[in-house]
Tab-separated table of C-alpha atoms and ligand atoms in Angstrom:
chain	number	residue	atom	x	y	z
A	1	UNK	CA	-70.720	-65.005	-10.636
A	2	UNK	CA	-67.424	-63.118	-11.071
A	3	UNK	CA	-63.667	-63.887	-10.951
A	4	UNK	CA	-61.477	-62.919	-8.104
A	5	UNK	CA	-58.309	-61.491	-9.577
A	6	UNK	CA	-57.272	-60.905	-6.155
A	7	UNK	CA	-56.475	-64.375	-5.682
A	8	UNK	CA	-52.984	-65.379	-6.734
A	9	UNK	CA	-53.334	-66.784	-10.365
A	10	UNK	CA	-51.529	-69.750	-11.252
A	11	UNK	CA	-48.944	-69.617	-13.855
A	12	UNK	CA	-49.988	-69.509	-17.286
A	13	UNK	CA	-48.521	-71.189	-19.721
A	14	UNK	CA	-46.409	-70.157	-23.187
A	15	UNK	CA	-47.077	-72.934	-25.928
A	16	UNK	CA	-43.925	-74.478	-27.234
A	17	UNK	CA	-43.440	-72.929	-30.575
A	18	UNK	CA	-45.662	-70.516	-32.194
A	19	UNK	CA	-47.611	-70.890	-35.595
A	20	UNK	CA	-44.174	-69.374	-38.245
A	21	UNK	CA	-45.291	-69.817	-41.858
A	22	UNK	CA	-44.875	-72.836	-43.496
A	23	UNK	CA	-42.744	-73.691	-46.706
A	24	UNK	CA	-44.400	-73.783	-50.081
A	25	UNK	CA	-46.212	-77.931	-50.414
A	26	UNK	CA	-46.521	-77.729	-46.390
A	27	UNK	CA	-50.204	-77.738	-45.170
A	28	UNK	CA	-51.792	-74.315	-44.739
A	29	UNK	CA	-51.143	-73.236	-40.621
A	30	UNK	CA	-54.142	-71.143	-39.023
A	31	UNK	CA	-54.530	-67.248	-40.196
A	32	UNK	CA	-54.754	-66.447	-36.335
A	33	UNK	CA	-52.758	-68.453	-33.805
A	34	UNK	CA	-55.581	-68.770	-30.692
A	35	UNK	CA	-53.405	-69.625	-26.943
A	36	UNK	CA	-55.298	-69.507	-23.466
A	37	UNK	CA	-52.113	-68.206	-21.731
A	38	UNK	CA	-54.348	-68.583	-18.574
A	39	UNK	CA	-58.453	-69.016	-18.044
A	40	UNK	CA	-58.049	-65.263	-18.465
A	41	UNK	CA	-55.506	-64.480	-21.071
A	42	UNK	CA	-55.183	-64.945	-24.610
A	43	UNK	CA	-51.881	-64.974	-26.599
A	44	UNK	CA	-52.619	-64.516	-30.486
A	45	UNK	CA	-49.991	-64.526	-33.373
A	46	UNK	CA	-50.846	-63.565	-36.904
A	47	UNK	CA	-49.687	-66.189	-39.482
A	48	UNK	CA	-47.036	-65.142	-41.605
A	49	UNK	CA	-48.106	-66.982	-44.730
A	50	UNK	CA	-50.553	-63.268	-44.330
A	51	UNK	CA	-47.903	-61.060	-42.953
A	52	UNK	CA	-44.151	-61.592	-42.818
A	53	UNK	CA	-44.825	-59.332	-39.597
A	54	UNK	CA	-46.736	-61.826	-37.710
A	55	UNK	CA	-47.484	-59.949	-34.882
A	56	UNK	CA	-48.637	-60.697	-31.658
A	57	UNK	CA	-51.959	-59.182	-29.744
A	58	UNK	CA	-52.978	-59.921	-26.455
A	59	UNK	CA	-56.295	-59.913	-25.016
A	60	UNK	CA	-57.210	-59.540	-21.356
A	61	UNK	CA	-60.384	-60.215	-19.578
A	62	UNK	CA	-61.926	-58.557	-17.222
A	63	UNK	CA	-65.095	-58.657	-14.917
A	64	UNK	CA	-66.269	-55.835	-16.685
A	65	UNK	CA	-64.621	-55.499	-19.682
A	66	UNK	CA	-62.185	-56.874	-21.794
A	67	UNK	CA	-58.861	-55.167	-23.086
A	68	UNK	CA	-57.486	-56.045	-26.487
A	69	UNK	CA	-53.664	-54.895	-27.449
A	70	UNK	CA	-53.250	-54.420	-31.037
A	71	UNK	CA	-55.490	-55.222	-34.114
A	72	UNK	CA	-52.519	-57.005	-36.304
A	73	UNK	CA	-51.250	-56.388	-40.222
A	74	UNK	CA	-53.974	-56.833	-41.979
A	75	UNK	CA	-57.562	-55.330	-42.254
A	76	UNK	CA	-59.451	-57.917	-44.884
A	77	UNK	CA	-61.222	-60.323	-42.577
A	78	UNK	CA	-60.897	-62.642	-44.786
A	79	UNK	CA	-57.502	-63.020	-44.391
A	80	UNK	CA	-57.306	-62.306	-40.821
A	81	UNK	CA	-60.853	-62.972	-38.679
A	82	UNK	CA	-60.102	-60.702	-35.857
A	83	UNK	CA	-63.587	-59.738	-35.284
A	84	UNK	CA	-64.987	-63.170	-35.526
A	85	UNK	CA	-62.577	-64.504	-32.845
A	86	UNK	CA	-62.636	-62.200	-30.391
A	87	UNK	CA	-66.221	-62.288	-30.375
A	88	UNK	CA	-66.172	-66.290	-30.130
A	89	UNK	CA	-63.166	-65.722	-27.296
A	90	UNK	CA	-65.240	-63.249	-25.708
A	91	UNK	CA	-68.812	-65.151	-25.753
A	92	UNK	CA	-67.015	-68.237	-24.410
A	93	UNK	CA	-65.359	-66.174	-21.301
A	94	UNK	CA	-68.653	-64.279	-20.324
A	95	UNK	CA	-70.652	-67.408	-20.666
A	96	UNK	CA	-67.936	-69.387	-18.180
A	97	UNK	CA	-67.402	-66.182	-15.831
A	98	UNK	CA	-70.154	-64.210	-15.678
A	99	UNK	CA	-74.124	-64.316	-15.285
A	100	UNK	CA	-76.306	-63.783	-18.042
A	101	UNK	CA	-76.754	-60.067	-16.707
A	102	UNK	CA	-73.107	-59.457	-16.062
A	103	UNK	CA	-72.375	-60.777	-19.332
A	104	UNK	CA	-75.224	-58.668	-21.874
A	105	UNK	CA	-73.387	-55.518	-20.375
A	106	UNK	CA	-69.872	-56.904	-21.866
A	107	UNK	CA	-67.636	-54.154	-23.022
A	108	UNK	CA	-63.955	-53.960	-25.105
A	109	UNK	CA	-61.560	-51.573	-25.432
A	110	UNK	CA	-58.945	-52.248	-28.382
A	111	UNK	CA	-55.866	-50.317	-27.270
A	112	UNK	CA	-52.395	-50.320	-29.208
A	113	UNK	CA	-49.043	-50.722	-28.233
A	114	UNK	CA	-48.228	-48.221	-31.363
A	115	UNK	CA	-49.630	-47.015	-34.329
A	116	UNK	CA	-47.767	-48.497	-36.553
A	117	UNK	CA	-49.513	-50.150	-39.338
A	118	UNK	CA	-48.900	-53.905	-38.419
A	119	UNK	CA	-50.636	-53.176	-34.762
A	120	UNK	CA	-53.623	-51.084	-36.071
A	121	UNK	CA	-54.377	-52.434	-39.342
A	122	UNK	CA	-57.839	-54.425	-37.544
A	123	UNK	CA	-59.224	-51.616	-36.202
A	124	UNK	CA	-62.025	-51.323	-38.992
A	125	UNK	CA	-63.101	-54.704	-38.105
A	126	UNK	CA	-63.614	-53.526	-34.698
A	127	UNK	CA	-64.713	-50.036	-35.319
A	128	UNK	CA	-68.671	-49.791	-34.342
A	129	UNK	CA	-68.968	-53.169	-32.160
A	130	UNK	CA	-71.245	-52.918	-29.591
A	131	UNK	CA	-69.975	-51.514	-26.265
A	132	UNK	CA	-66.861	-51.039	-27.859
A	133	UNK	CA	-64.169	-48.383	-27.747
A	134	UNK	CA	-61.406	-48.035	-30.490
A	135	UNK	CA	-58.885	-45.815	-28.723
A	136	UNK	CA	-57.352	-43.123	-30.945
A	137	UNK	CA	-53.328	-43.885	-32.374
A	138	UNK	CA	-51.789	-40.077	-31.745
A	139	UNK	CA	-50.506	-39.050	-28.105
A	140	UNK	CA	-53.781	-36.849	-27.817
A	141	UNK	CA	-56.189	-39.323	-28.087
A	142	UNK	CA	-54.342	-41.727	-26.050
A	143	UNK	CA	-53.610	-39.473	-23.531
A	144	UNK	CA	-57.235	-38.241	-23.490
A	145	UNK	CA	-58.654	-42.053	-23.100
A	146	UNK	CA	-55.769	-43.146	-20.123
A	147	UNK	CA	-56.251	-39.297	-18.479
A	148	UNK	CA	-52.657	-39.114	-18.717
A	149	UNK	CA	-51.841	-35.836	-16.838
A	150	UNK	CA	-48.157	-35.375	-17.580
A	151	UNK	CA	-47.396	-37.732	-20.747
A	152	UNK	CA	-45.326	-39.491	-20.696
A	153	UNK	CA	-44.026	-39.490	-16.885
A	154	UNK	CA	-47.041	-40.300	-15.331
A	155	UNK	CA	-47.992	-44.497	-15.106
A	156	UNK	CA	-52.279	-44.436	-15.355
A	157	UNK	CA	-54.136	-47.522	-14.315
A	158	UNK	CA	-57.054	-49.343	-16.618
A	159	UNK	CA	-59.629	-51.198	-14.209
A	160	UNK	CA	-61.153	-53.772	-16.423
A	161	UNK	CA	-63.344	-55.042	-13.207
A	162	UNK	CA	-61.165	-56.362	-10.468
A	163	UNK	CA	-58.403	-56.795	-12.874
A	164	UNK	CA	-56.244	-53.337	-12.694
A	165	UNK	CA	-53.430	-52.851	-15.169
A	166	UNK	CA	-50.714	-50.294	-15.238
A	167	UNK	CA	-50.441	-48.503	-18.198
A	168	UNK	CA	-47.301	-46.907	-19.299
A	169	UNK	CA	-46.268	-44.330	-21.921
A	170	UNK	CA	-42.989	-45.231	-23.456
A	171	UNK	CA	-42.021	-43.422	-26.485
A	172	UNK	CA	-39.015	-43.683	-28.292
A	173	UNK	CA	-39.795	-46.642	-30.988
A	174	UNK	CA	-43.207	-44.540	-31.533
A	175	UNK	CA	-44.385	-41.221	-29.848
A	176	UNK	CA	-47.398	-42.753	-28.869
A	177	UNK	CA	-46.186	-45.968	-27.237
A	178	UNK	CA	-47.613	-47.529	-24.477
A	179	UNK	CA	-46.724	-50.756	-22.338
A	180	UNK	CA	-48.767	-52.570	-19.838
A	181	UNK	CA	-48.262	-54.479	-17.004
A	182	UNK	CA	-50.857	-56.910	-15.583
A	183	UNK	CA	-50.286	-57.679	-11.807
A	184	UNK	CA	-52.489	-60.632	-11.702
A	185	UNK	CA	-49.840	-62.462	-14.624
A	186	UNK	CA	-46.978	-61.006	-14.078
A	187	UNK	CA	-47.079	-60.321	-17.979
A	188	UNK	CA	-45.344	-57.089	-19.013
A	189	UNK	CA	-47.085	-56.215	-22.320
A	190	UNK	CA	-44.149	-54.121	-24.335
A	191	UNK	CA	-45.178	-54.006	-27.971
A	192	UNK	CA	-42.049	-53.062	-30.439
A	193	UNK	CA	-39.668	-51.269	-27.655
A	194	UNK	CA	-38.980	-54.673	-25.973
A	195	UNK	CA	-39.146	-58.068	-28.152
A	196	UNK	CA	-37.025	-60.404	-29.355
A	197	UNK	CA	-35.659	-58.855	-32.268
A	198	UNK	CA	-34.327	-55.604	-34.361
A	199	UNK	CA	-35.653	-52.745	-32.073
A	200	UNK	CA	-36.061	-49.609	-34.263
A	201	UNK	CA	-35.236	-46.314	-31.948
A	202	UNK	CA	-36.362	-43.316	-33.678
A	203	UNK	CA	-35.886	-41.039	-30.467
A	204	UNK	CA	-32.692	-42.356	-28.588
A	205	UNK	CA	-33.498	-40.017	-25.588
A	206	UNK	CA	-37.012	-40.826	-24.957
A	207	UNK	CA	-36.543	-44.279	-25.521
A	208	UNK	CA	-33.714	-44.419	-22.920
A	209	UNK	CA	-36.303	-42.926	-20.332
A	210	UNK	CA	-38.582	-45.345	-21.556
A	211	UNK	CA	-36.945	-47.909	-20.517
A	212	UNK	CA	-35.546	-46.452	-17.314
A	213	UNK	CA	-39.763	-46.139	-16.156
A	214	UNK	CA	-40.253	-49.451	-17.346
A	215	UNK	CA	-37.723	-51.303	-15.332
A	216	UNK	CA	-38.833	-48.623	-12.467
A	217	UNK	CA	-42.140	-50.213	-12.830
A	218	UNK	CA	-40.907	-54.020	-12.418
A	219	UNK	CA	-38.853	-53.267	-9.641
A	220	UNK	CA	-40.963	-55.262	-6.533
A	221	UNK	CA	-43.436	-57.009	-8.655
A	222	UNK	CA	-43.563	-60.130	-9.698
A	223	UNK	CA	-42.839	-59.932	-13.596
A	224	UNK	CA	-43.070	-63.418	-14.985
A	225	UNK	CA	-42.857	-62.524	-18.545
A	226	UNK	CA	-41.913	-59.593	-21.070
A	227	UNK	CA	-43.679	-59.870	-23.833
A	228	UNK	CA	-43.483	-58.114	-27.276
A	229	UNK	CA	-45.349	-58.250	-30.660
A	230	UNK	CA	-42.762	-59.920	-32.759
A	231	UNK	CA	-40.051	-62.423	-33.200
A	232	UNK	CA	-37.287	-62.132	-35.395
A	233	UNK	CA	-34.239	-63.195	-33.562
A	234	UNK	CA	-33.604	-67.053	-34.268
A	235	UNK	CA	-32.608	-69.883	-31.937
A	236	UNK	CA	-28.923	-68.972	-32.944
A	237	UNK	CA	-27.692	-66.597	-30.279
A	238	UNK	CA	-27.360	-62.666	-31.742
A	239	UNK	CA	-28.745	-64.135	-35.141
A	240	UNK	CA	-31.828	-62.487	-36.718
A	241	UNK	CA	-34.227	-63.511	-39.399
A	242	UNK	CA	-34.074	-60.936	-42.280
A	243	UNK	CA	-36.587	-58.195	-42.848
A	244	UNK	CA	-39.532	-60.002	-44.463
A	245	UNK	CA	-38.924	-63.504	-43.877
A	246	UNK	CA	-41.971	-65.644	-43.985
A	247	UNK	CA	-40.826	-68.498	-42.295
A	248	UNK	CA	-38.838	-68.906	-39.242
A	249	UNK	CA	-39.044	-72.718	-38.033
A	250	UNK	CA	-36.179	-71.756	-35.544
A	251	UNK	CA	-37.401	-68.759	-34.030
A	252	UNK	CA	-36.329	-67.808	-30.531
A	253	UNK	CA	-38.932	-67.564	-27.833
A	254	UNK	CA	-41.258	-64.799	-27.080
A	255	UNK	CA	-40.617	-64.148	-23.969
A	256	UNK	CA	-37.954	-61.964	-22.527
A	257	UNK	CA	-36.921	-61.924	-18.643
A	258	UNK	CA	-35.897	-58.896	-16.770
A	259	UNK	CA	-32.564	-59.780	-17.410
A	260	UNK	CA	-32.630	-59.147	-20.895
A	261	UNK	CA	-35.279	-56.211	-20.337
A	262	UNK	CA	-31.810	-54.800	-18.056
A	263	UNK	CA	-29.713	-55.200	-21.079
A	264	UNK	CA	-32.006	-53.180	-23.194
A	265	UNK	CA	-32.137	-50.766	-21.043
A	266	UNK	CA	-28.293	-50.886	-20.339
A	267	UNK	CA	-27.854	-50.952	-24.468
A	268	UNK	CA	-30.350	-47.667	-25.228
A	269	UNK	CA	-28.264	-45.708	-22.742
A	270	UNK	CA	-24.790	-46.786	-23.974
A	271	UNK	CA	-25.571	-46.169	-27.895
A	272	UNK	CA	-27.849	-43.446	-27.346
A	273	UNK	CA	-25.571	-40.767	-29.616
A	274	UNK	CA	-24.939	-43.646	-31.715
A	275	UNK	CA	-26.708	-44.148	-34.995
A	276	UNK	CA	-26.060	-47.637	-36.681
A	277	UNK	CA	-27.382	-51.294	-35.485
A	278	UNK	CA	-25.673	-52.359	-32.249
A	279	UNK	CA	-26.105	-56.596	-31.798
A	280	UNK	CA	-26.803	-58.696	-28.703
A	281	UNK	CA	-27.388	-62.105	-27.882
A	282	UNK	CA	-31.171	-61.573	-27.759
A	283	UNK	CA	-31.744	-58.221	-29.692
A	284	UNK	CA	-30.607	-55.929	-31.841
A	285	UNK	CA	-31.081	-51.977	-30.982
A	286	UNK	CA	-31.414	-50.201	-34.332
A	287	UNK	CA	-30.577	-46.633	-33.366
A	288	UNK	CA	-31.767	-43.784	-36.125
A	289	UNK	CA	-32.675	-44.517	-39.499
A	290	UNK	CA	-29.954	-47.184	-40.600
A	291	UNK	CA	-30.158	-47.092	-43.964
A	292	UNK	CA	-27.344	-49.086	-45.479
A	293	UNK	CA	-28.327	-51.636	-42.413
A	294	UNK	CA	-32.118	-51.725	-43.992
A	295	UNK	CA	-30.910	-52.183	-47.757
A	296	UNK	CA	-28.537	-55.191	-46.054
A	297	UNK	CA	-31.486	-56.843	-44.821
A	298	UNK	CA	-33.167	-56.333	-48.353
A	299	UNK	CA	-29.691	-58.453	-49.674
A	300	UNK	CA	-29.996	-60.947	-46.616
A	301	UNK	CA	-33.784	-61.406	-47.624
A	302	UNK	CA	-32.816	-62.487	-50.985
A	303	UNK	CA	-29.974	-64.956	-50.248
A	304	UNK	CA	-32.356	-65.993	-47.769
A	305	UNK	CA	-35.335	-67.396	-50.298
A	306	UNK	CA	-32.568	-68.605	-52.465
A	307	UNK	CA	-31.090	-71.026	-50.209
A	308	UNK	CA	-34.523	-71.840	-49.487
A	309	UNK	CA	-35.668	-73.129	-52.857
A	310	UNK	CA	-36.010	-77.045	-52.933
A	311	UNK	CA	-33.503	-77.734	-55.429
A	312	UNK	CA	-30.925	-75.658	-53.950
A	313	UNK	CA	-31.725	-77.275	-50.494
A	314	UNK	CA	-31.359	-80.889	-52.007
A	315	UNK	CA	-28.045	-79.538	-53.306
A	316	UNK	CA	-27.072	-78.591	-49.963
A	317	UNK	CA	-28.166	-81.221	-48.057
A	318	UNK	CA	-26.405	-83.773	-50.858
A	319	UNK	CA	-23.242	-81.859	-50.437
A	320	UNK	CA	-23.673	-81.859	-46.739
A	321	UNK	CA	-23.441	-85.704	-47.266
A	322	UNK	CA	-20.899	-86.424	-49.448
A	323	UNK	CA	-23.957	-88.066	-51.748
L	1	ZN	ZN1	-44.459	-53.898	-35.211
C-alpha cells in the first residue's frame, strides 16, 4: 500500500472563505481552520480571535514522511492544538495510505517559511515527537538540513517518498526564507515574500533575486496556485485591512496566480532604491522600515474598531437609511 504521486493528481480544492474572527456576541469559530486541499494536502489557518496574524501552515504528505510549513503565532496548546491535530491528520493519512508497517515508521519534518515569530511560535509543541525533526530558523541550520551548497542560488529537493518538492531559498523579507514548490499540486508554497497583502522587504536586493529564481522556477510547470501565510488585502481592490485587525469578513482570496506573482516581481525591481509603501491592486510592497507608514496603520487600526462598535454601526447603518 502506497500512493503514486506520479500519477497526475486531480485538482484540489480552496474552500470558499476562510475561518476570519468573528465580532464580539458571534459564536466562537475553530482555533485551527482544518481543509483537505487534496487526499494529500492540508490547508490550515490560525483563528484570529488567537492571533490577529492568522497565519496559514501547510502540511504535505508523503509515502515516507510528512512535511509541515510553519508552526503558527502561538505556542500554548491550549489556544492553538497544533500537536494534537497533526497527529489526528497524520494517523488518519497513514491509516488510509499506508500498511500498518509503512505507517509505525511515519516520520515529520516541521520546516518554516521564516523565522519570524508568527511561523515558529509551535515549534515547542512539536519539539521531541517521535521521528520528528524541527529544522533550525538561522540560514546555517537550514542550509545544513536542505544541503544547500551555494545559499541562496542553489534550488535543493525534499523527497518525502515519491512526493519530491523543490525547495527554494528566497531571502529578502527574512534571511532565512525559503519557498516550496510541490509538482504533484501545482502549489507554490511562498510564506511572507508572496501573499496577499503588505509585503515587508527588509533587503530590496535579495528580495528582487528572490523573486527573479522564483518565477525562474515556475517557468514550464504547471503552477496552479501561489500560496502565502496571510491575508490582509480585502475584497476591495488595492485596499488592506490594518495592522492588527481581528476580523476581516471581506478578505480577498489566498491564492495568487503567476500573474500577480509577475507583478511582484516587476514591483521589487522597480522600487528597489525606494523606501516607503508602494500599492497595487493585490499587494502592497513595503520597502525598508516605513515608519510613519507603520504608526498610520496603528491610526487606521483605531478608526477601524471604532466604526466597528455596535452602536456606532447602528448609527451608520440608520444614517445609511435615512431612518
Ligand atoms: Zn508572517
Amino acid at each position: 500500500m502506497s500512493v503514486d504521486f506520479t500519477v497526475p493528481a486531480a485538482d484540489g480544492e480552496l474552500p470558499p472563505s476562510w475561518i476570519h474572527g468573528t465580532r464580539r456576541g458571534q459564536p466562537a469559530e475553530p482555533l485551527l481552520q482544518v481543509h483537505w486541499y487534496d487526499p494529500h494536502t492540508v490547508i490550515l489557518r490560525q483563528s484570529k480571535s488567537v492571533t490577529y496574524e492568522a497565519p496559514f501552515l501547510y502540511l504535505l504528505l508523503g509515502n515516507e514522511r510528512a512535511l509541515l510549513v510553519d508552526t503558527g503565532a502561538t505556542s500554548d496548546p491550549g489556544r492553538f492544538p497544533l500537536r494534537e491535530t497533526v497527529d489526528s491528520l497524520i494517523r488518519e493519512w497513514t491509516e488510509r495510505w499506508l500498511s500498518a508497517e509503512a505507517a509505525a515508521r511515519y516520520r515529520l519534518v516541521v520546516a518554516h517559511s521564516h523565522a519570524h515569530g508568527d511561523h515558529v511560535a509551535g515549534d515547542p509543541q512539536l519539539v521531541g515527537r517521535p521521528g520528528t525533526v524541527v529544522v533550525g530558523h538561522s540560514v546555517r541550520e537550514v542550509t545544513d538540513f536542505f544541503g544547500f551548497a551555494d545559499w541562496p542560488r542553489d534550488p535543493r529537493f525534499l523527497d518525502l517518498g515519491g512526493r519530491v518538492l523543490d525547495v527554494l531559498a528566497i531571502p529578502g523579507h527574512h534571511r532565512a526564507h525559503l519557498a516550496f514548490y510541490d509538482d504533484c499540486t501545482g502549489l507554490l508554497l511562498t510564506g511572507d515574500s508572496v501573499y496577499p497583502g503588505r509585503l515587508y522587504v527588509r533587503d530590496p536586493t535579495q528580495f528582487a533575486a528572490s523573486l527573479d529564481r522564483l518565477v525562474a522556477l515556475t517557468e514550464g510547470r504547471a503552477v496552479r496556485h501561489v500560496l502565502g501565510c496571510h491575508i490582509e488585502m480585502s475584497n476591495r481592490p488595492g485596499r488592506d485591512y490594518p495592522t492588527g485587525t481581528t476580523y476581516q469578513p471581506d478578505e480577498a482570496p489566498l491564492a495568487m496566480s503567476l500573474e500577480q506573482l509577475a507583478q511582484v516581481q516587476a514591483a521589487a525591481h522597480r522600487f528597489i532604491d525606494q523606501p516607503g509603501v508602494h500599492r497595487f491592486e493585490s499587494f502592497h510592497l513595503w520597502v525598508g522600515p516605513c515608519r510613519r507608514a507603520m504608526l498610520a496603520q496603528a491610526g487606521r487600526l483605531v478608526w477601524w474598531r471604532l466604526r466597528t462598535l455596535p452602536i456606532l454601526r447602528r448609527w451608520r447603518s440608520m444614517s445609511a437609511t435615512g431612518e
